[in-house]
């Protein structure tokens, strides 16, 4: 907020000394509150406001659109994270993405040119089954993109609870735990009973019959009998990674 | 099927010898296929067909109706199980139910005058939380009414998984396992991963917010990642006990 | 549990005699409680814990993935059951599956090299309509894979109840009854009123309009007015067969 | 339609002869198309249009309101049917309803002073369980109010299918069959497979857990595998009786 | 029922005279109650029981399967109705269906070789919009297949209520009215207020956004404020036509 | 926006002349953008921003709370509208509300001390059935509170469409039409086809069985086949009246 | 209404003078109330009744059907708006649509040959995100087709609320505001708190996971805490534009 | 984990020296893995495992049960938090709860006898409307119970967005933000766009009509267009406070 005060004080000083006419003064006062103009400005401000560099959500974008946005951000000197980039989409633009890395399981594209202060504490990403991997990897890649070390604990579903218990030590060393599960979505409850760290639960659309595209897992997680579990939207691995980074950086 | 063949052969013999006129013959043939007459006969037959003595579902019945049915069955010399008998209802008829036992947690009433062949193998009834007790007890009392020993494992919810593991031995000794859970309904998945016996899962309506009166638990159980888990209707403790008895008596 | 006690006692003996140093002793004690290491160990243990050989769920797997897992299990000397194997998938790997049998209706693949103790009592698999056959066959093939004789009663929907009654004798001879039905899912109620054996109901996604992909059948089965009916997830033929085997082997 | 033509021709004749001025002519032409005026006229017309005397839906009405409407209709010389009249409501106005009959199970009130041409063919009203009786009786009383003989077949749920088969003869003698069922709502499918008459299915809100206030039964009936079954709203016994009368009078 | 009595009497006579040995007698008695053997027998009986010739539901059948069943029925000398026959399916077998008629809008195939007693009274089929035509035509073709004259009133949606009123006369001449509507499903309520005949409402899956594949129309029809309206499953034109025939033939 | 510019210019002038120190200047600049302080200020601004005087939503408030807020607004010299005031609540505070008027059907309380510029064009409020009256009256009273003449057309449900047509003239004279309907919610479609004015549809929770507390009506209205129909939340009569006033004052 | 009176008076005059025989007179009177015959007549009348020229809903129409209807309307001398015209569909008929304009984002086709009285006041169309553009553009193009100036405010989602605030001035200048948003559908609430004009909210099917094809946005809008917000069906941009025109022309 | 190693090493030492016989050794080894015995032990361990002192969920408990548990925890010397304690329940036991504080809005009871290390950074609790206060206060009281300073920002719903913006400074000073909202649940999206801290969204069951007891708000929050928002179950203020404490203490 200080920044605004400083800006306003400067503007008022220039106004009082006559360096700034009334019209310009009013305009600059406005600029302290509202963001004007084109999209770039807006994004600039969002980064300041919420601390997050821009992300490209690739799901509904053409290869061309992704490429164009990618280049624009790269040119600004920022890092790039593009999620939901289908392998075919990537294949189509692969040649023009020098230095970018494609993560096939996560279907994510990353490019880093600007160093981020790395975090020392880690985020654990736990999955119930192998089918949950794409969502879990999206979360993990997002965490790593923002500079967080990630511990992956895979295929630790509740029907073989010993697999999870065997890694309880690693789990407890993480500062934030992301749990990704489809079907009955029971894993976050078990994990939530084992650790004393924030647990971010991500339901996946993996399942059959009455899983209803992830509703069963979503409800299971919302109703978790373990305290300290918060829930993301179905398949929202990026959101979980984004939030884990925020928490881990506190 | 033999019984019917024998009956038909006898009828045909009597017909051929002229002992049975045509009209009576046709009627008796019919009787070999369809059950006629009043309700009592029907019930008689149901017992023969499905092996289960009659049960009084008390939920929507008045104290008077329960008492009347109770007496009718007792007079026939049968055992009686009445479920969903509210404490107030019981209080109103308590004095006239000599020898009947009321189970306040299960809200069930039992009366045994006829010996049932006891089963030696036991049924385990596991609950996730104390609020699930009424449904679990209804299941347990039903099992016991039909002559099955019951092992109760209470308050073994997945958020404190060690409590369940500590009793894995007892669990594995049972021949059938009933798991009763509300909220996210995750317990049957964990139990199903620990035992090699049939698991009957009963969702309860216990929960808050998005548990939607047991839907979350029901979906969780239907989508269990553990094989060998079958699901009953929400709060249907009686049904679970009834089925457990059938399986345990095989 | 004895096995663990024995293992621990042996470890302790070796420790006391000095044959086993402290570090190894602690490690081996751990091993009595938690399963460590790679997936193979885990699966091994699951078989021990729950009595079920490994199954390949083919739905989301490529032909190559199925083939690879198939060979791995075969090499171990185990039997193989792969479900949800699309005919095209099978066609692509058919040549390399010597000795495996493909069940086109069930879309299942089986391979047996290890004798299982056969069960003498049978499982009945009843279907309401011909469209329910894939799910019913998945259940039947699963039962047979685990060594259970299967009686198939097809197309016995409740709108032509005489077809079912005509086979009531066969139905009653089975030790477990699996009922597979879509649309209104009424068949388990009728079957449940005819037999005194456990009934496993499987709703199918067959239906039109307000069947909502099997929800109507699922709700119908959960609300069955017949006692002793338990329900599986929509289209979960494998789960029903798996549970039927568990019950039939008791 | 003839009536309108006649009216218009008369009006035009009177207009041509100058007996009717332009303004009145236009007004009377309008009257041939649109119904004007107060509520009584409207109701009058509805009876002509749809053949049904007026019915009082008592659910949300006070005793006083029911009494007032009752008297108004009686004064007009018409018969009265009031549905959903709570016993307490009835008790409050009982003394002032000379000649009216109260049907406690159906919670309906009837008063007949005008002879209706009786129908000779009957309507069968079949119920799955005793809890469905209020809805079934509402249907039956409605049928009888409109002059249809009713055959009641009670407690013929599909879990004891022999009870229904035993009365198949009576069922087939009816010209229209109303089937009332809660829980899984399977009965109409079975009945629809036994008769060649129109079947009107009424789901009831009777049930527990996942019956969701009649949704399970409603979906079961909509998805009936038997052809020729049409469905009413949940608990709409009056609607079924009303429709049955329309069909039976054809 | 007489037919069965006659059959049984004949069998008994032959048994008494010694013409029929005991084994055959028992078998023939059985045959009077239960349908044995192959599908053809079954269908035979269904026709007797429910009055309806066999229908081929083409939705999930291959061209080959439809052709095969078609020929089987034709060979028996019966009429054939096949519904949900996709134009491509028809094109593939067109050459081998001599004398069969394809109805492209209804996607139905009919073949008549046996005269049905025609009905004189007609069925009206009303549609709300042109998109509802396939379902409405399926209903109309079904009615005509069973020998009922059909009056088609198209595109009479409630947003242009005058179009419906203009044809109220025709509507009132029909003995049964089928109303087919998607979107808000309001048309049956309006029609139900205009006629005194049974109204069969068919919701269609036509609609956008919150129509949810016909749920909005289905709920609208179930909650119709007009009495005497019964509802079919979404898009179930055949069912409506089938029921209309039953009612019209009373 | 001018007001803000003027305020800012004044502040800047005072700052330049030294009348206003920097701190106060910054504070007053802030005040031009953000509303500070207590609730009263906030409301003040809302009225300026959205043109609506304050309304008391009485549903969850005690009689005391309503009275207190009522007095506070009255003291400020403003008019008061309180909705969802239960008759018992009103009875409890009636004596202290001099000059306020209670509308029992709408369950609304109004008090006017400040003249509003009346609008000459009217709003029509149409209801399908008498049970919809509370919601319709809430809409009507809201319209009148804001100064709009209201034409009430009651009990014009689609099952008696002539009643609506008979008043089509009045309907067309209104500038905005509010249509209130429960059950199938079909009335807005019919009205939308008769007028060329904006139609605001309000579903009510009136209905039975599958009306699901207004969902059926809500879906019906959202899927209206008539263009120009917008929908409010279930039972939201106030919202409809509020919006109608906004439109009517344009 | 005058038009009808005039028509009737003319007819009556001709009848009185004998110029028009009775039969023709009756027919012409009918024509004043009911629309007969072909579709063209019907549309003619609808335009008179509801003030809206004909619109082609292209979603389920073939290129050929669209072209045919397009030509028919053009020949009549009317303007044409076709919505939901897929680019491929347009490409197929592009050459034959002289003078028509295709709006690729809105997927709409417009043709104007008849001058409409333009409106001076504008409609604002606000979108939450770029993915909502197709629906928003459909609304905007519809508004423009009917002669309304449109102010587009894009990508003003609530997570970057300053973008919206920065354009609050423009927003307040519009006479009607259409707000188009997917995902959580929160934008109309914010807009509704900023303006004192009617707000038409359009939920879009844009979203992931638990957005359920627009249900989340729809519910969000129906429950808006801002007064004066009415809701359209999911993705119904045309409907919003149509209603905005109606309101803006008042 | 070290603690366990130490415990095991001690046990083994005692065993080797013969101080501990085999039976006791095995028992103590077990105790290192599984928690045995009574409830108190279990809770003890849960605190160690997950860092949270015990909480009494009062919703379904009697005054007596709450009092008993309260005393048991107090006797152990621990702090007590009881949620969902109805005012009447509190009134009944008030006299026996020396030193406990009742928070009437939050309906929570707290008792602190043991000092917790206070946290310096604060948690902001933002509410959309006054009706959301009970849930928000439950969250706030929970935060304070665990030693976190709380900043309350009330009644900052999105329809008056300036109220929120005016307090953006305070909001940004918090380390964790809890946002509590009913109705459309839009507030977390706006807050998530203003801060760069973790946002915990709590939907409340406050709302009318289509809010469906909090489902609308829940879906709105899950679909938030702002990144970094995680969601709790409906009305779960305690869960949000518990998680906020975990995050704030990192």
GROMACS .gro file of C-alpha atoms in nm, chain D residues 1-95:
model
   95
  751UNK     CA    1  -6.673  -2.635  -3.271
  752UNK     CA    2  -7.020  -2.641  -3.422
  753UNK     CA    3  -7.144  -2.453  -3.121
  754UNK     CA    4  -6.911  -2.169  -3.203
  755UNK     CA    5  -7.014  -2.162  -3.566
  756UNK     CA    6  -7.377  -2.151  -3.464
  757UNK     CA    7  -7.313  -1.869  -3.219
  758UNK     CA    8  -7.121  -1.672  -3.481
  759UNK     CA    9  -7.385  -1.725  -3.747
  760UNK     CA   10  -7.655  -1.605  -3.509
  761UNK     CA   11  -7.451  -1.299  -3.422
  762UNK     CA   12  -7.386  -1.220  -3.787
  763UNK     CA   13  -7.753  -1.263  -3.872
  764UNK     CA   14  -7.853  -1.023  -3.598
  765UNK     CA   15  -7.583  -0.783  -3.718
  766UNK     CA   16  -7.702  -0.794  -4.081
  767UNK     CA   17  -8.059  -0.736  -3.983
  768UNK     CA   18  -7.947  -0.444  -3.775
  769UNK     CA   19  -8.067  -0.602  -3.453
  770UNK     CA   20  -7.715  -0.591  -3.318
  771UNK     CA   21  -7.503  -0.276  -3.340
  772UNK     CA   22  -7.136  -0.300  -3.443
  773UNK     CA   23  -6.996  -0.266  -3.090
  774UNK     CA   24  -7.207  -0.548  -2.950
  775UNK     CA   25  -7.132  -0.760  -3.254
  776UNK     CA   26  -6.758  -0.730  -3.206
  777UNK     CA   27  -6.799  -0.810  -2.838
  778UNK     CA   28  -7.001  -1.123  -2.904
  779UNK     CA   29  -6.757  -1.238  -3.168
  780UNK     CA   30  -6.483  -1.206  -2.911
  781UNK     CA   31  -6.689  -1.408  -2.665
  782UNK     CA   32  -6.691  -1.697  -2.909
  783UNK     CA   33  -6.315  -1.725  -2.880
  784UNK     CA   34  -6.220  -1.606  -2.536
  785UNK     CA   35  -6.382  -1.680  -2.207
  786UNK     CA   36  -6.437  -1.370  -2.006
  787UNK     CA   37  -6.564  -1.301  -1.662
  788UNK     CA   38  -6.529  -1.454  -1.322
  789UNK     CA   39  -6.397  -1.777  -1.188
  790UNK     CA   40  -6.727  -1.959  -1.182
  791UNK     CA   41  -6.765  -1.924  -1.556
  792UNK     CA   42  -6.420  -2.049  -1.607
  793UNK     CA   43  -6.481  -2.359  -1.402
  794UNK     CA   44  -6.804  -2.415  -1.583
  795UNK     CA   45  -6.616  -2.416  -1.901
  796UNK     CA   46  -6.339  -2.639  -1.775
  797UNK     CA   47  -6.597  -2.904  -1.691
  798UNK     CA   48  -6.732  -2.878  -2.045
  799UNK     CA   49  -6.382  -2.881  -2.194
  800UNK     CA   50  -6.227  -3.157  -1.989
  801UNK     CA   51  -6.523  -3.349  -1.848
  802UNK     CA   52  -6.416  -3.327  -1.486
  803UNK     CA   53  -6.613  -3.184  -1.194
  804UNK     CA   54  -6.421  -2.960  -0.961
  805UNK     CA   55  -6.185  -3.105  -0.703
  806UNK     CA   56  -6.055  -2.943  -0.383
  807UNK     CA   57  -5.685  -2.995  -0.323
  808UNK     CA   58  -5.671  -2.974   0.055
  809UNK     CA   59  -5.299  -2.990   0.123
  810UNK     CA   60  -5.232  -2.623   0.178
  811UNK     CA   61  -5.583  -2.515   0.270
  812UNK     CA   62  -5.721  -2.438   0.615
  813UNK     CA   63  -6.025  -2.619   0.750
  814UNK     CA   64  -6.221  -2.301   0.697
  815UNK     CA   65  -6.117  -2.268   0.332
  816UNK     CA   66  -6.206  -2.629   0.261
  817UNK     CA   67  -6.542  -2.589   0.427
  818UNK     CA   68  -6.621  -2.274   0.232
  819UNK     CA   69  -6.536  -2.424  -0.106
  820UNK     CA   70  -6.717  -2.743  -0.012
  821UNK     CA   71  -7.036  -2.552   0.059
  822UNK     CA   72  -7.009  -2.348  -0.258
  823UNK     CA   73  -6.989  -2.657  -0.475
  824UNK     CA   74  -7.261  -2.835  -0.282
  825UNK     CA   75  -7.489  -2.539  -0.323
  826UNK     CA   76  -7.435  -2.553  -0.699
  827UNK     CA   77  -7.564  -2.910  -0.684
  828UNK     CA   78  -7.238  -3.072  -0.780
  829UNK     CA   79  -7.053  -3.362  -0.624
  830UNK     CA   80  -6.741  -3.284  -0.420
  831UNK     CA   81  -6.406  -3.455  -0.389
  832UNK     CA   82  -6.151  -3.306  -0.152
  833UNK     CA   83  -5.809  -3.470  -0.137
  834UNK     CA   84  -5.526  -3.438   0.113
  835UNK     CA   85  -5.760  -3.353   0.399
  836UNK     CA   86  -5.570  -3.417   0.720
  837UNK     CA   87  -5.763  -3.601   0.991
  838UNK     CA   88  -5.729  -3.297   1.219
  839UNK     CA   89  -5.867  -3.076   0.948
  840UNK     CA   90  -6.156  -3.312   0.903
  841UNK     CA   91  -6.222  -3.333   1.276
  842UNK     CA   92  -6.251  -2.955   1.285
  843UNK     CA   93  -6.524  -2.937   1.022
  844UNK     CA   94  -6.682  -3.279   1.053
  845UNK     CA   95  -7.001  -3.149   1.210
   0.00000   0.00000   0.00000
